[in-house]
Amino acid sequence: MIDFKIDEDKCISCGLCAQDCPVGIIEMTPNPSIRKSKEKQCLKCQHCLAICPTAALSILGKKPEDSLSSKGELPTYESMTRLIKTRRSIRKYTHEDIDPELIQELLETTAYAPTGHNYNSVHFTLIDKREELEIFRDKVYEAIKKAGEAKTLLPQFQFLYAIQKVWENNGVDVIFRYAPHLLIASAPKKNSSPFPDCLIALSYFELLANSRDIGTLWNGMLTWVLNDIDPAISELIGIPIDYTVGYGLVFGKSAVSYPRAIQSEGLSLNKVKMDKN
């Protein structure tokens, strides 16, 4: 039941909702409607709710008056360009923790990120307390040590054993970089695109975080541990066994600043021209 409702006093029968429906299940009779037999085809994308010019349409129990208006200030092209070009991977963090309310706001906005087939089921695992992240860090390094000693590490992950030794012998944290917070994105394996969905969501989170002067670092080494070395650690922090770990991201207040952007090595682009024959 998708709970498709039309306020007939507001509806002007413009047909925009029917025209914009990705699966074409909205009919004009003359007001918009969806047959019961077609409700299962609904993607739950809410395009119909978003496009209605008179706020006459409700769906899935969601009312237009509860939606954020698209009218208002947006980032300029120049400001977005500057944010993207000056973004850096941060490997040194202060001892300052990020306000939990701000983290919650960032995550709630990140939940708007697009997903394949509109499944909208990316799962976020957050460790926001430094002492808890330290406990988790120890378990990750221990998992690498066990795999290294048992000689079960795949060739491409052998370097992680050396990094574990650096941690054990010298107390140098190469994997987590002493960051105060960790975010992991995962998604159901049954979804059509669980891995890309996670990457898209974390990319949204990173840009939002950077806009609030929060440094981030994509944590590939942790992701390899969770997916390939010891998946049991994922279950330890509540990631369902039938979920794919897309990626991990550490974040916090940067202890360094970069006065300028780097200079890109250049764009790799193939402009395709198709022959009609």
Tab-separated table of N, CA and C in Angstrom, residues 135-224:
chain	number	residue	atom	x	y	z
A	135	ILE	N	39.318	0.677	21.005
A	135	ILE	CA	39.057	-0.754	21.223
A	135	ILE	C	38.896	-1.461	19.878
A	136	PHE	N	38.142	-0.830	18.988
A	136	PHE	CA	37.927	-1.404	17.661
A	136	PHE	C	39.244	-1.486	16.887
A	137	ARG	N	40.045	-0.452	16.997
A	137	ARG	CA	41.340	-0.420	16.319
A	137	ARG	C	42.207	-1.606	16.747
A	138	ASP	N	42.215	-1.886	18.045
A	138	ASP	CA	43.018	-3.007	18.542
A	138	ASP	C	42.557	-4.335	17.940
A	139	LYS	N	41.255	-4.489	17.785
A	139	LYS	CA	40.719	-5.728	17.216
A	139	LYS	C	41.094	-5.869	15.746
A	140	VAL	N	41.118	-4.763	15.035
A	140	VAL	CA	41.499	-4.793	13.626
A	140	VAL	C	42.965	-5.183	13.473
A	141	TYR	N	43.813	-4.564	14.263
A	141	TYR	CA	45.237	-4.908	14.191
A	141	TYR	C	45.482	-6.359	14.629
A	142	GLU	N	44.727	-6.833	15.608
A	142	GLU	CA	44.874	-8.205	16.069
A	142	GLU	C	44.460	-9.190	14.971
A	143	ALA	N	43.408	-8.844	14.230
A	143	ALA	CA	42.954	-9.701	13.129
A	143	ALA	C	44.034	-9.807	12.054
A	144	ILE	N	44.689	-8.690	11.767
A	144	ILE	CA	45.773	-8.705	10.777
A	144	ILE	C	46.931	-9.561	11.281
A	145	LYS	N	47.249	-9.422	12.568
A	145	LYS	CA	48.351	-10.199	13.158
A	145	LYS	C	48.078	-11.702	13.054
A	146	LYS	N	46.872	-12.109	13.413
A	146	LYS	CA	46.524	-13.530	13.367
A	146	LYS	C	46.626	-14.072	11.945
A	147	ALA	N	46.113	-13.294	10.988
A	147	ALA	CA	46.163	-13.732	9.598
A	147	ALA	C	47.604	-13.781	9.095
A	148	GLY	N	48.409	-12.824	9.532
A	148	GLY	CA	49.805	-12.808	9.124
A	148	GLY	C	50.577	-13.986	9.679
A	149	GLU	N	50.370	-14.288	10.950
A	149	GLU	CA	51.056	-15.413	11.583
A	149	GLU	C	50.592	-16.748	11.004
A	150	ALA	N	49.319	-16.799	10.630
A	150	ALA	CA	48.778	-18.037	10.052
A	150	ALA	C	49.082	-18.159	8.557
A	151	LYS	N	49.695	-17.099	8.002
A	151	LYS	CA	50.050	-17.062	6.584
A	151	LYS	C	48.833	-17.245	5.672
A	152	THR	N	47.735	-16.632	6.082
A	152	THR	CA	46.509	-16.705	5.282
A	152	THR	C	46.229	-15.410	4.525
A	153	LEU	N	47.102	-14.427	4.664
A	153	LEU	CA	46.908	-13.166	3.951
A	153	LEU	C	47.161	-13.367	2.459
A	154	LEU	N	46.263	-12.859	1.642
A	154	LEU	CA	46.467	-12.897	0.197
A	154	LEU	C	47.673	-12.017	-0.162
A	155	PRO	N	48.343	-12.310	-1.250
A	155	PRO	CA	49.541	-11.540	-1.621
A	155	PRO	C	49.337	-10.030	-1.623
A	156	GLN	N	48.177	-9.583	-2.099
A	156	GLN	CA	47.945	-8.140	-2.187
A	156	GLN	C	47.743	-7.481	-0.828
A	157	PHE	N	47.568	-8.318	0.223
A	157	PHE	CA	47.370	-7.764	1.565
A	157	PHE	C	48.551	-8.026	2.497
A	158	GLN	N	49.642	-8.555	1.967
A	158	GLN	CA	50.798	-8.859	2.795
A	158	GLN	C	51.358	-7.611	3.468
A	159	PHE	N	51.256	-6.474	2.799
A	159	PHE	CA	51.796	-5.236	3.356
A	159	PHE	C	51.106	-4.842	4.665
A	160	LEU	N	49.861	-5.307	4.857
A	160	LEU	CA	49.141	-4.978	6.088
A	160	LEU	C	49.812	-5.605	7.305
A	161	TYR	N	50.443	-6.739	7.114
A	161	TYR	CA	51.148	-7.395	8.216
A	161	TYR	C	52.330	-6.532	8.662
A	162	ALA	N	53.023	-5.922	7.705
A	162	ALA	CA	54.126	-5.014	8.037
A	162	ALA	C	53.605	-3.787	8.779
A	163	ILE	N	52.425	-3.293	8.356
A	163	ILE	CA	51.827	-2.139	9.026
A	163	ILE	C	51.426	-2.505	10.450
A	164	GLN	N	50.947	-3.742	10.639
A	164	GLN	CA	50.596	-4.200	11.988
A	164	GLN	C	51.837	-4.240	12.871
A	165	LYS	N	52.955	-4.650	12.311
A	165	LYS	CA	54.194	-4.702	13.075
A	165	LYS	C	54.643	-3.302	13.496
A	166	VAL	N	54.427	-2.325	12.629
A	166	VAL	CA	54.757	-0.934	12.957
A	166	VAL	C	53.912	-0.466	14.139
A	167	TRP	N	52.648	-0.872	14.143
A	167	TRP	CA	51.768	-0.532	15.257
A	167	TRP	C	52.205	-1.235	16.540
A	168	GLU	N	52.473	-2.518	16.434
A	168	GLU	CA	52.832	-3.312	17.612
A	168	GLU	C	54.176	-2.872	18.209
A	169	ASN	N	55.138	-2.587	17.377
A	169	ASN	CA	56.489	-2.283	17.862
A	169	ASN	C	56.724	-0.803	18.148
A	170	ASN	N	56.068	0.061	17.386
A	170	ASN	CA	56.354	1.494	17.506
A	170	ASN	C	55.153	2.347	17.889
A	171	GLY	N	53.953	1.725	17.934
A	171	GLY	CA	52.754	2.474	18.298
A	171	GLY	C	52.336	3.500	17.260
A	172	VAL	N	52.693	3.264	16.005
A	172	VAL	CA	52.323	4.177	14.923
A	172	VAL	C	51.085	3.632	14.217
A	173	ASP	N	50.015	4.396	14.268
A	173	ASP	CA	48.730	3.953	13.732
A	173	ASP	C	48.564	4.392	12.288
A	174	VAL	N	48.978	3.542	11.357
A	174	VAL	CA	48.901	3.874	9.938
A	174	VAL	C	47.482	3.717	9.398
A	175	ILE	N	46.714	2.793	9.953
A	175	ILE	CA	45.385	2.500	9.414
A	175	ILE	C	44.356	3.559	9.808
A	176	PHE	N	44.285	3.904	11.080
A	176	PHE	CA	43.246	4.834	11.547
A	176	PHE	C	43.753	6.260	11.737
A	177	ARG	N	45.084	6.424	11.768
A	177	ARG	CA	45.689	7.744	11.879
A	177	ARG	C	45.244	8.514	13.122
A	178	TYR	N	44.873	7.777	14.156
A	178	TYR	CA	44.453	8.370	15.433
A	178	TYR	C	43.227	9.282	15.284
A	179	ALA	N	42.450	9.050	14.242
A	179	ALA	CA	41.238	9.854	14.053
A	179	ALA	C	40.245	9.562	15.175
A	180	PRO	N	39.426	10.533	15.548
A	180	PRO	CA	38.481	10.329	16.651
A	180	PRO	C	37.188	9.628	16.260
A	181	HIS	N	36.859	9.610	14.961
A	181	HIS	CA	35.565	9.077	14.540
A	181	HIS	C	35.710	8.183	13.307
A	182	LEU	N	34.804	7.221	13.208
A	182	LEU	CA	34.808	6.289	12.072
A	182	LEU	C	33.396	6.077	11.565
A	183	LEU	N	33.251	6.097	10.237
A	183	LEU	CA	31.962	5.823	9.604
A	183	LEU	C	32.156	4.730	8.564
A	184	ILE	N	31.320	3.687	8.633
A	184	ILE	CA	31.369	2.592	7.670
A	184	ILE	C	30.015	2.501	6.976
A	185	ALA	N	30.038	2.401	5.656
A	185	ALA	CA	28.805	2.243	4.884
A	185	ALA	C	28.716	0.816	4.361
A	186	SER	N	27.559	0.205	4.540
A	186	SER	CA	27.318	-1.142	4.023
A	186	SER	C	25.919	-1.182	3.421
A	187	ALA	N	25.654	-2.223	2.646
A	187	ALA	CA	24.338	-2.342	2.008
A	187	ALA	C	24.042	-3.818	1.751
A	188	PRO	N	22.763	-4.194	1.660
A	188	PRO	CA	22.405	-5.603	1.435
A	188	PRO	C	23.040	-6.167	0.175
A	189	LYS	N	23.612	-7.362	0.281
A	189	LYS	CA	24.247	-8.006	-0.865
A	189	LYS	C	23.250	-8.276	-1.985
A	190	LYS	N	21.976	-8.433	-1.631
A	190	LYS	CA	20.956	-8.734	-2.634
A	190	LYS	C	20.628	-7.533	-3.508
A	191	ASN	N	21.012	-6.344	-3.094
A	191	ASN	CA	20.743	-5.152	-3.896
A	191	ASN	C	21.481	-5.208	-5.225
A	192	SER	N	21.020	-4.449	-6.174
A	192	SER	CA	21.631	-4.465	-7.497
A	192	SER	C	23.009	-3.813	-7.521
A	193	SER	N	23.277	-2.875	-6.614
A	193	SER	CA	24.561	-2.163	-6.634
A	193	SER	C	24.989	-1.754	-5.225
A	194	PRO	N	25.189	-2.701	-4.313
A	194	PRO	CA	25.516	-2.351	-2.922
A	194	PRO	C	26.817	-1.575	-2.771
A	195	PHE	N	27.862	-1.992	-3.495
A	195	PHE	CA	29.158	-1.333	-3.347
A	195	PHE	C	29.124	0.107	-3.854
A	196	PRO	N	28.645	0.361	-5.095
A	196	PRO	CA	28.552	1.751	-5.560
A	196	PRO	C	27.653	2.616	-4.680
A	197	ASP	N	26.559	2.034	-4.178
A	197	ASP	CA	25.659	2.801	-3.315
A	197	ASP	C	26.400	3.349	-2.098
A	198	CYS	N	27.258	2.515	-1.511
A	198	CYS	CA	28.025	2.930	-0.328
A	198	CYS	C	29.008	4.041	-0.678
A	199	LEU	N	29.666	3.912	-1.819
A	199	LEU	CA	30.646	4.913	-2.233
A	199	LEU	C	29.989	6.258	-2.517
A	200	ILE	N	28.830	6.218	-3.137
A	200	ILE	CA	28.103	7.456	-3.423
A	200	ILE	C	27.719	8.142	-2.112
A	201	ALA	N	27.189	7.364	-1.171
A	201	ALA	CA	26.755	7.927	0.110
A	201	ALA	C	27.933	8.544	0.860
A	202	LEU	N	29.051	7.845	0.928
A	202	LEU	CA	30.213	8.371	1.645
A	202	LEU	C	30.804	9.590	0.943
A	203	SER	N	30.675	9.655	-0.375
A	203	SER	CA	31.140	10.839	-1.105
A	203	SER	C	30.302	12.060	-0.717
A	204	TYR	N	29.001	11.855	-0.578
A	204	TYR	CA	28.133	12.939	-0.113
A	204	TYR	C	28.550	13.364	1.292
A	205	PHE	N	28.769	12.375	2.163
A	205	PHE	CA	29.155	12.684	3.542
A	205	PHE	C	30.465	13.469	3.562
A	206	GLU	N	31.428	13.043	2.761
A	206	GLU	CA	32.733	13.709	2.771
A	206	GLU	C	32.616	15.176	2.375
A	207	LEU	N	31.880	15.470	1.307
A	207	LEU	CA	31.746	16.855	0.876
A	207	LEU	C	31.023	17.694	1.921
A	208	LEU	N	29.993	17.125	2.528
A	208	LEU	CA	29.297	17.843	3.596
A	208	LEU	C	30.226	18.116	4.769
A	209	ALA	N	30.981	17.084	5.162
A	209	ALA	CA	31.902	17.227	6.283
A	209	ALA	C	32.966	18.273	5.980
A	210	ASN	N	33.536	18.212	4.778
A	210	ASN	CA	34.562	19.185	4.401
A	210	ASN	C	34.025	20.607	4.407
A	211	SER	N	32.753	20.775	4.069
A	211	SER	CA	32.155	22.116	4.065
A	211	SER	C	32.033	22.683	5.479
A	212	ARG	N	32.132	21.806	6.476
A	212	ARG	CA	32.101	22.232	7.884
A	212	ARG	C	33.485	22.112	8.534
A	213	ASP	N	34.517	22.146	7.715
A	213	ASP	CA	35.906	22.091	8.184
A	213	ASP	C	36.219	20.820	8.959
A	214	ILE	N	35.623	19.719	8.534
A	214	ILE	CA	35.908	18.409	9.124
A	214	ILE	C	36.742	17.623	8.119
A	215	GLY	N	37.891	17.128	8.572
A	215	GLY	CA	38.769	16.372	7.703
A	215	GLY	C	38.331	14.922	7.593
A	216	THR	N	38.611	14.306	6.458
A	216	THR	CA	38.202	12.915	6.210
A	216	THR	C	39.333	12.139	5.552
A	217	LEU	N	39.276	10.817	5.698
A	217	LEU	CA	40.235	9.931	5.038
A	217	LEU	C	39.538	8.634	4.672
A	218	TRP	N	39.531	8.308	3.383
A	218	TRP	CA	38.965	7.038	2.925
A	218	TRP	C	39.865	5.913	3.420
A	219	ASN	N	39.267	4.940	4.119
A	219	ASN	CA	40.057	3.912	4.794
A	219	ASN	C	39.973	2.576	4.061
A	220	GLY	N	40.754	2.454	3.005
A	220	GLY	CA	40.751	1.225	2.231
A	220	GLY	C	41.291	0.040	3.003
A	221	MET	N	42.316	0.282	3.839
A	221	MET	CA	42.917	-0.821	4.587
A	221	MET	C	41.917	-1.458	5.544
A	222	LEU	N	41.124	-0.631	6.227
A	222	LEU	CA	40.087	-1.173	7.100
A	222	LEU	C	39.059	-1.951	6.290
A	223	THR	N	38.679	-1.428	5.136
A	223	THR	CA	37.689	-2.085	4.292
A	223	THR	C	38.163	-3.467	3.867
A	224	TRP	N	39.446	-3.595	3.549
A	224	TRP	CA	39.989	-4.901	3.164
A	224	TRP	C	39.952	-5.884	4.337
